[in-house]
Coordinates of C-alpha atoms in Angstrom, one line a residue:
M974 CA -1.8 23.1 3.7
F975 CA 0.5 20.6 1.7
A976 CA -0.6 17.1 3.2
D977 CA 1.8 14.2 2.3
S978 CA 0.1 11.3 4.3
A979 CA -3.4 10.0 5.1
R980 CA -4.8 6.9 6.7
I981 CA -8.1 5.8 4.7
F982 CA -10.5 3.0 4.8
I983 CA -10.8 1.1 1.5
K984 CA -13.5 -1.4 0.8
S985 CA -14.2 -3.5 -2.6
G986 CA -17.6 -4.3 -3.7
K987 CA -19.3 -7.7 -2.6
G988 CA -20.0 -10.3 -5.3
G989 CA -23.8 -10.6 -6.2
D990 CA -25.6 -13.9 -5.1
G991 CA -26.5 -16.5 -7.3
H992 CA -30.4 -16.8 -8.2
V993 CA -32.3 -19.7 -7.3
S994 CA -35.2 -20.1 -9.8
F995 CA -37.0 -22.7 -12.4
R996 CA -38.2 -22.5 -15.7
R997 CA -42.1 -21.8 -15.4
E998 CA -43.6 -22.0 -19.0
L999 CA -47.0 -23.0 -20.7
Y1000 CA -46.7 -26.7 -21.1
V1001 CA -43.2 -27.4 -19.3
P1002 CA -44.7 -28.2 -15.7
N1003 CA -41.2 -29.2 -14.4
G1004 CA -39.1 -26.9 -16.0
G1005 CA -35.3 -27.1 -15.1
P1006 CA -33.2 -24.7 -12.9
D1007 CA -32.8 -21.1 -14.9
G1008 CA -31.3 -19.0 -11.8
G1009 CA -28.5 -16.4 -13.1
D1010 CA -25.2 -15.5 -11.8
G1011 CA -24.7 -12.4 -9.8
G1012 CA -22.6 -9.8 -10.9
D1013 CA -18.8 -9.1 -9.8
G1014 CA -18.2 -6.3 -7.2
G1015 CA -16.1 -3.3 -7.9
D1016 CA -12.7 -3.2 -7.4
I1017 CA -10.4 -0.4 -5.5
I1018 CA -8.0 0.9 -8.0
F1019 CA -5.4 3.4 -7.3
E1020 CA -4.4 5.6 -10.5
V1021 CA -1.8 8.5 -10.6
D1022 CA -2.8 11.7 -11.2
E1023 CA -0.4 13.8 -13.0
G1024 CA -2.1 17.0 -11.9
L1025 CA -2.1 16.1 -8.4
N1026 CA 0.9 17.2 -5.8
T1027 CA -0.3 16.8 -2.6
L1028 CA -2.9 14.4 -0.8
N1029 CA -5.4 16.8 0.7
D1030 CA -8.1 15.1 -1.1
Y1031 CA -7.9 12.6 1.7
R1032 CA -7.4 14.7 4.9
H1033 CA -11.3 14.6 5.5
N1034 CA -13.0 12.0 3.3
R1035 CA -11.5 9.0 5.2
K1036 CA -13.9 6.1 3.7
F1037 CA -13.9 4.6 0.1
I1038 CA -16.0 1.8 -0.8
A1039 CA -16.8 0.3 -4.3
T1040 CA -20.1 -1.1 -5.4
P1041 CA -21.3 -4.5 -4.8
G1042 CA -22.8 -6.9 -7.9
E1043 CA -26.1 -7.1 -8.3
E1044 CA -27.9 -10.6 -7.6
G1045 CA -28.4 -12.9 -10.7
G1046 CA -32.1 -13.2 -11.8
K1047 CA -34.4 -15.7 -13.3
K1048 CA -34.4 -16.7 -16.7
R1049 CA -30.6 -17.1 -16.5
C1050 CA -30.3 -13.4 -16.5
H1051 CA -26.8 -12.2 -15.0
G1052 CA -26.5 -9.4 -12.4
A1053 CA -24.9 -6.1 -13.2
N1054 CA -21.4 -5.8 -12.2
G1055 CA -20.5 -3.3 -9.5
K1056 CA -18.7 -0.3 -10.3
D1057 CA -15.0 0.0 -9.7
L1058 CA -13.5 3.0 -7.5
V1059 CA -10.5 4.7 -8.9
L1060 CA -8.6 6.9 -6.2
K1061 CA -6.9 9.6 -7.8
V1062 CA -3.2 10.0 -5.8
P1063 CA -0.1 12.2 -7.0
E1064 CA 3.2 10.3 -8.2
G1065 CA 5.2 9.1 -5.7
T1066 CA 2.6 7.8 -3.3
V1067 CA 3.5 4.7 -1.3
I1068 CA 0.1 2.6 -0.2
R1069 CA 1.2 0.6 3.1
D1070 CA -1.2 -1.8 5.3
D1071 CA -1.8 0.5 8.4
E1072 CA -1.5 -2.3 10.9
T1073 CA 1.8 -3.9 9.8
G1074 CA 3.4 -0.8 7.8
K1075 CA 4.2 -3.2 4.9
V1076 CA 4.2 -1.8 1.2
I1077 CA 1.1 -2.5 -0.8
A1078 CA 2.3 -0.6 -3.6
D1079 CA 4.2 2.5 -4.9
M1080 CA 2.6 4.6 -7.4
S1081 CA 5.7 5.8 -9.3
G1082 CA 7.8 4.9 -12.2
D1083 CA 5.7 2.8 -14.7
N1084 CA 3.0 2.0 -12.1
R1085 CA 0.6 4.2 -13.1
R1086 CA -2.7 2.4 -12.1
Q1087 CA -2.8 -0.9 -9.7
V1088 CA -6.0 -2.6 -8.3
I1089 CA -5.6 -2.8 -4.6
L1090 CA -8.6 -4.6 -3.5
K1091 CA -10.4 -7.1 -5.9
G1092 CA -14.3 -7.1 -5.8
G1093 CA -16.0 -10.5 -4.8
K1094 CA -16.7 -12.8 -7.3
G1095 CA -20.0 -13.0 -8.3
G1096 CA -22.0 -16.5 -7.1
L1097 CA -23.0 -18.9 -9.9
G1098 CA -26.7 -19.5 -10.0
N1099 CA -28.8 -23.0 -9.5
M1100 CA -28.6 -23.6 -13.3
H1101 CA -24.7 -24.5 -13.2
F1102 CA -25.6 -27.3 -10.2
A1103 CA -27.8 -29.4 -12.0
T1104 CA -26.7 -33.2 -12.4
A1105 CA -27.9 -36.7 -13.2
T1106 CA -28.3 -37.4 -9.1
M1107 CA -29.8 -33.7 -8.8
Q1108 CA -31.9 -32.6 -11.2
V1109 CA -33.6 -30.0 -9.3
P1110 CA -30.8 -27.8 -7.2
K1111 CA -32.5 -25.5 -4.9
F1112 CA -29.5 -23.8 -3.8
A1113 CA -26.9 -20.9 -5.7
R1114 CA -23.7 -19.8 -4.8
P1115 CA -23.6 -16.8 -2.6
G1116 CA -21.2 -14.1 -3.9
K1117 CA -17.6 -13.7 -2.6
P1118 CA -17.2 -11.3 -0.1
A1119 CA -15.7 -7.8 -0.1
Q1120 CA -12.1 -7.2 0.8
E1121 CA -11.3 -4.3 3.1
L1122 CA -8.4 -2.5 4.6
W1123 CA -7.0 0.3 6.4
V1124 CA -4.0 1.7 4.5
R1125 CA -1.7 4.6 5.0
L1126 CA -0.6 6.6 2.0
E1127 CA 3.0 8.3 2.2
L1128 CA 3.8 11.0 -0.6
K1129 CA 7.7 10.7 -1.1
V1130 CA 9.0 13.3 -3.5
I1131 CA 10.6 11.8 -6.4
A1132 CA 14.1 13.6 -6.7
D1133 CA 17.7 12.3 -7.5
V1134 CA 19.1 14.6 -5.2
G1135 CA 18.1 15.7 -1.7
L1136 CA 19.3 18.6 0.4
V1137 CA 19.4 18.2 3.9
G1138 CA 20.4 20.3 6.6
F1139 CA 19.4 22.4 9.9
P1140 CA 16.9 25.3 9.4
N1141 CA 18.3 28.7 8.0
V1142 CA 21.6 27.1 6.2
G1143 CA 20.5 28.4 2.5
K1144 CA 18.9 24.8 1.3
S1145 CA 16.3 27.3 -0.5
T1146 CA 18.4 29.7 -1.5
L1147 CA 21.0 27.3 -3.2
L1148 CA 17.8 25.5 -5.0
S1149 CA 16.6 28.5 -6.3
R1150 CA 20.3 29.5 -7.3
A1151 CA 20.6 26.2 -9.1
S1152 CA 17.0 25.0 -10.6
N1153 CA 14.1 26.8 -11.6
A1154 CA 12.6 26.4 -8.3
R1155 CA 11.6 29.6 -6.6
P1156 CA 10.7 28.7 -3.0
K1157 CA 10.0 31.3 -0.5
I1158 CA 12.6 32.3 1.4
A1159 CA 12.9 34.3 4.8
N1160 CA 15.2 34.7 7.8
Y1161 CA 13.5 32.5 10.2
H1162 CA 13.6 28.7 11.2
F1163 CA 11.4 26.3 9.4
T1164 CA 11.1 28.7 6.4
T1165 CA 10.3 25.9 4.1
L1166 CA 7.7 23.6 5.3
N1167 CA 6.9 21.5 2.0
P1168 CA 9.4 19.6 -0.3
V1169 CA 10.2 22.0 -3.1
L1170 CA 11.4 20.2 -6.2
G1171 CA 13.8 21.8 -8.9
V1172 CA 15.4 20.7 -12.1
V1173 CA 18.7 21.6 -12.4
D1174 CA 19.9 21.8 -15.9
L1175 CA 23.8 21.6 -16.9
E1176 CA 25.5 22.8 -20.0
G1177 CA 27.4 19.6 -21.8
A1178 CA 25.6 17.3 -19.2
D1179 CA 22.3 15.8 -18.1
G1180 CA 20.1 17.5 -15.7
F1181 CA 18.8 16.2 -12.7
V1182 CA 15.8 17.2 -10.0
M1183 CA 16.8 18.5 -6.8
A1184 CA 14.6 18.7 -3.8
D1185 CA 14.7 20.8 -1.1
I1186 CA 13.8 18.6 2.1
P1187 CA 12.2 20.9 5.2
G1188 CA 14.9 21.8 7.7
L1189 CA 15.7 19.2 10.2
I1190 CA 16.1 19.0 14.3
E1191 CA 17.5 16.7 16.5
G1192 CA 15.0 14.4 17.5
A1193 CA 13.8 14.5 14.2
S1194 CA 13.6 10.5 13.8
E1195 CA 11.7 10.2 17.0
G1196 CA 9.1 12.5 15.4
I1197 CA 10.0 15.5 17.5
G1198 CA 8.9 18.6 15.5
L1199 CA 7.7 17.6 12.0
G1200 CA 10.5 15.1 11.6
H1201 CA 8.9 12.1 10.4
E1202 CA 7.1 14.2 7.9
F1203 CA 10.5 15.5 6.3
L1204 CA 12.8 12.6 7.0
K1205 CA 10.3 10.2 4.6
H1206 CA 10.9 12.5 1.9
V1207 CA 14.8 11.5 1.8
E1208 CA 14.3 8.0 1.2
R1209 CA 13.7 8.2 -2.9
T1210 CA 17.1 10.3 -2.8
K1211 CA 20.4 9.0 -4.8
V1212 CA 22.4 12.0 -3.4
L1213 CA 22.5 13.7 -0.4
I1214 CA 23.9 17.4 -0.1
H1215 CA 24.5 18.3 3.2
V1216 CA 24.2 22.1 3.6
V1217 CA 25.7 23.7 6.2
D1218 CA 26.5 27.2 7.5
A1219 CA 30.3 27.5 7.2
A1220 CA 30.6 31.1 8.4
S1221 CA 28.7 30.0 11.8
T1222 CA 26.5 32.8 11.4
E1223 CA 24.1 31.7 13.9
G1224 CA 26.8 30.1 16.3
R1225 CA 26.0 26.4 14.8
D1226 CA 29.3 24.2 14.4
P1227 CA 29.2 22.6 10.6
V1228 CA 30.7 19.5 11.7
E1229 CA 28.6 18.8 14.2
D1230 CA 25.6 19.6 12.5
I1231 CA 26.5 17.4 9.8
H1232 CA 27.1 14.3 12.5
A1233 CA 24.0 15.5 14.0
I1234 CA 22.0 15.0 10.5
N1235 CA 23.6 11.7 9.9
E1236 CA 22.4 10.2 13.2
E1237 CA 19.1 11.4 12.6
L1238 CA 19.2 9.5 9.2
R1239 CA 20.7 6.4 10.8
A1240 CA 18.2 6.5 13.2
Y1241 CA 15.2 7.1 10.9
N1242 CA 16.5 4.1 8.2
P1243 CA 20.1 3.2 8.3
K1244 CA 20.3 2.5 4.5
L1245 CA 20.2 6.2 3.9
L1246 CA 23.6 6.3 5.4
E1247 CA 24.6 4.1 2.2
L1248 CA 23.7 7.1 0.2
P1249 CA 26.6 9.2 -1.5
Q1250 CA 27.1 12.4 0.0
V1251 CA 28.5 15.7 -0.3
I1252 CA 29.0 18.5 1.5
A1253 CA 28.2 22.1 0.4
A1254 CA 30.0 24.5 2.8
N1255 CA 27.8 27.5 2.5
K1256 CA 28.1 31.1 3.2
I1257 CA 31.9 31.4 2.4
D1258 CA 31.0 35.0 1.3
V1259 CA 30.9 36.0 5.1
I1260 CA 34.1 34.1 6.1
Y1261 CA 36.9 36.4 7.3
E1262 CA 40.6 35.5 6.7
D1263 CA 41.1 37.1 10.5
Q1264 CA 38.5 35.0 12.1
E1265 CA 39.9 33.5 15.5
G1266 CA 40.3 29.6 15.2
E1267 CA 40.5 27.0 12.9
N1268 CA 39.4 28.0 9.1
P1269 CA 35.8 25.9 9.0
L1270 CA 36.4 24.7 5.7
E1271 CA 39.8 23.2 6.3
R1272 CA 37.9 21.3 9.5
L1273 CA 35.1 20.1 6.9
K1274 CA 37.8 18.7 5.0
K1275 CA 39.8 17.1 7.3
E1276 CA 36.9 15.4 8.8
F1277 CA 34.8 14.3 6.0
E1278 CA 37.1 13.7 2.9
P1279 CA 39.2 11.0 4.7
K1280 CA 35.9 9.2 4.6
G1281 CA 35.0 9.9 0.8
I1282 CA 32.5 12.9 1.1
S1283 CA 33.8 16.0 -0.8
V1284 CA 33.3 19.5 0.7
F1285 CA 32.7 22.3 -1.7
P1286 CA 32.5 25.9 -0.7
I1287 CA 29.8 27.8 -2.0
S1288 CA 28.0 30.8 -1.9
A1289 CA 24.4 30.3 -2.4
V1290 CA 23.5 34.4 -2.6
T1291 CA 26.5 35.0 -5.0
G1292 CA 26.6 31.7 -6.9
K1293 CA 30.5 31.0 -6.5
G1294 CA 31.3 27.2 -6.3
V1295 CA 27.7 26.1 -7.0
K1296 CA 28.6 25.1 -10.7
E1297 CA 31.5 23.1 -9.4
L1298 CA 29.1 21.3 -6.9
L1299 CA 26.3 20.5 -9.2
Y1300 CA 29.0 18.8 -12.0
H1301 CA 30.1 16.7 -9.1
V1302 CA 26.8 15.7 -8.3
R1303 CA 25.9 14.7 -11.6
S1304 CA 29.4 12.7 -12.1
L1305 CA 27.9 10.9 -8.8
L1306 CA 24.6 10.2 -10.5
N1307 CA 26.2 9.0 -13.7
T1308 CA 27.7 5.9 -11.5
L1309 CA 24.4 5.0 -10.0
D1310 CA 21.2 3.5 -11.6
P1311 CA 19.2 6.3 -13.4
K1312 CA 16.0 4.4 -12.3
P1313 CA 13.8 6.1 -9.7
V1314 CA 14.1 4.7 -6.3
I1315 CA 10.7 1.9 -6.3
F1316 CA 9.7 0.6 -3.1
E1317 CA 8.7 -3.3 -3.7
P1318 CA 5.3 -4.8 -2.4
E1319 CA 5.8 -6.5 0.6
F1320 CA 1.8 -6.9 1.5
V1321 CA 0.0 -9.7 0.2
M1322 CA -4.1 -9.6 0.8
E1323 CA -5.4 -12.7 1.9
V1324 CA -8.5 -14.5 0.2
D1325 CA -10.3 -17.4 2.0
S1326 CA -10.7 -20.0 -0.8
T1327 CA -13.0 -21.9 1.3
A1328 CA -15.6 -19.0 2.6
N1329 CA -19.4 -19.0 1.2
L1330 CA -19.4 -22.7 -0.4
P1331 CA -23.1 -23.2 -1.6
Y1332 CA -24.9 -25.8 0.2
T1333 CA -28.5 -26.4 1.3
V1334 CA -30.2 -28.4 5.0
E1335 CA -33.4 -29.3 4.5
K1336 CA -35.6 -31.6 7.1
T1337 CA -37.6 -33.7 4.4
E1338 CA -39.6 -35.4 7.4
D1339 CA -39.5 -36.1 10.8
H1340 CA -36.1 -37.7 11.8
H1341 CA -34.4 -37.0 8.5
F1342 CA -32.4 -34.2 6.8
V1343 CA -30.9 -33.8 3.4
V1344 CA -27.7 -31.7 3.0
E1345 CA -27.1 -31.0 -0.5
G1346 CA -24.4 -28.7 -2.5
P1347 CA -21.9 -29.1 -5.4
R1348 CA -18.5 -29.5 -2.8
I1349 CA -20.2 -32.1 -0.7
E1350 CA -20.9 -34.3 -3.8
K1351 CA -17.3 -33.7 -5.0
L1352 CA -15.9 -34.4 -1.7
L1353 CA -17.9 -38.0 -1.3
G1354 CA -16.4 -38.8 -4.8
Y1355 CA -12.8 -39.1 -3.6
T1356 CA -13.2 -39.6 0.0
N1357 CA -13.4 -43.4 1.2
L1358 CA -15.6 -43.1 4.1
D1359 CA -15.0 -46.8 4.8
S1360 CA -11.6 -46.1 5.9
E1361 CA -11.4 -44.4 9.7
K1362 CA -9.0 -41.6 8.4
G1363 CA -11.3 -40.7 5.5
F1364 CA -14.4 -40.8 7.6
A1365 CA -12.5 -38.5 10.3
F1366 CA -11.5 -36.3 7.4
F1367 CA -15.2 -36.0 6.1
Q1368 CA -16.5 -35.0 9.8
K1369 CA -14.0 -32.5 10.2
F1370 CA -15.1 -30.8 6.7
L1371 CA -18.9 -31.2 8.2
K1372 CA -17.5 -29.1 11.3
D1373 CA -15.5 -26.6 9.7
S1374 CA -17.8 -26.0 6.9
G1375 CA -20.5 -25.0 9.6
I1376 CA -22.9 -27.8 8.3
L1377 CA -22.9 -29.2 11.5
D1378 CA -24.3 -26.1 13.1
D1379 CA -26.7 -25.7 10.5
L1380 CA -28.0 -29.2 11.0
E1381 CA -28.5 -28.3 14.7
K1382 CA -30.0 -24.8 13.8
A1383 CA -32.6 -27.2 11.8
G1384 CA -33.4 -29.0 14.5
I1385 CA -31.7 -32.3 14.3
E1386 CA -31.3 -34.7 17.4
E1387 CA -29.5 -37.8 18.2
G1388 CA -30.2 -40.7 16.5
D1389 CA -31.8 -39.1 13.3
T1390 CA -30.6 -39.4 9.5
V1391 CA -28.8 -37.3 7.7
Q1392 CA -28.8 -38.2 3.5
M1393 CA -25.9 -37.0 1.0
Y1394 CA -25.9 -38.1 -2.0
G1395 CA -26.9 -41.7 -1.7
H1396 CA -25.0 -42.0 1.7
Q1397 CA -26.8 -42.0 5.1
F1398 CA -25.8 -41.2 8.4
D1399 CA -27.1 -41.2 12.0
Y1400 CA -26.4 -38.4 13.9
Y1401 CA -24.6 -38.4 17.2
K1402 CA -22.5 -35.5 19.1

């Protein structure tokens, strides 16, 4: 079965923790810190695979997790980096945040490979935190956490021209007549359930790619039938060809059909109505001169040509009028940007830069606690604790970073002393 959408969970690898260790060598009883750094976690990477044309690989397997980085070791050993996880997708796949619907990346055009989630950075070992005032650091920096996200993959065909219209109006026949495509054709509704692409070659002019967008029904923009599955494929096209049954062989009114399809396009995405449109009035080979009522071709021209939409009478079966239609479409494309339609990114993954700051809370004797860590030491270096605002800022930092919670877990009581790099404070709630 053709799959053009999927909802999957992706998660990068967590960074490995830095290591706490000290040199233990003969004749060196008090060796310095030698804890190594943790390895970086693996990234989640999406890559275009030219051999794929569906998202079938993601219909059953829904969770994709990269490997974490390894913890650092003693003797300054660096932990191994986690392995990146590369997810292969067909060209034209749009990756959206599932919750907001915002575009994360469009795997089209020059964008063949993109890192979607970065692995967590490996934590620093305690060998990095030795200072003149702290020669025996008993802490290391934890690895940064992994990033995770539910995303929706949508495959939108990459074609210059889209054929739209109700079922059984001759879109597949026109595509097979105009291009090298060979869609399956039969006389029943919803013959085409998959988008079909064909390359149109024109003598003396550049060719273009045309897509047969599966037949629409009224209410498609509301998801009736397979409406949303079809309409999303129109979004990349630059020119729309309305294919209508000008002979009304099934009793449909071609003028009303075009208005109905445009209403579905407007309801789904109003920008689609800004695309240049052309009308292919098909099945003229079965229109008879003595047919009652106004000539359907004249009705179509009277209704739409004043709006700048050209009407071309054609017979997809015999080929009559098809060449004139295709050269007109080529002339429209010549006025447009030749680059493929790319969906710009709208979503940026937020990273908490204050998470997992390294520090230690240690009870050294009764009613006395020592708190150490590089961020604390740096903060004390530029914070004026003698000012009311400065002290309030430092208290907020202790609360927000979780240090006060950890002191309470360690058993601190009111009136106990907390020591931080030459500063001593009495603890009160």
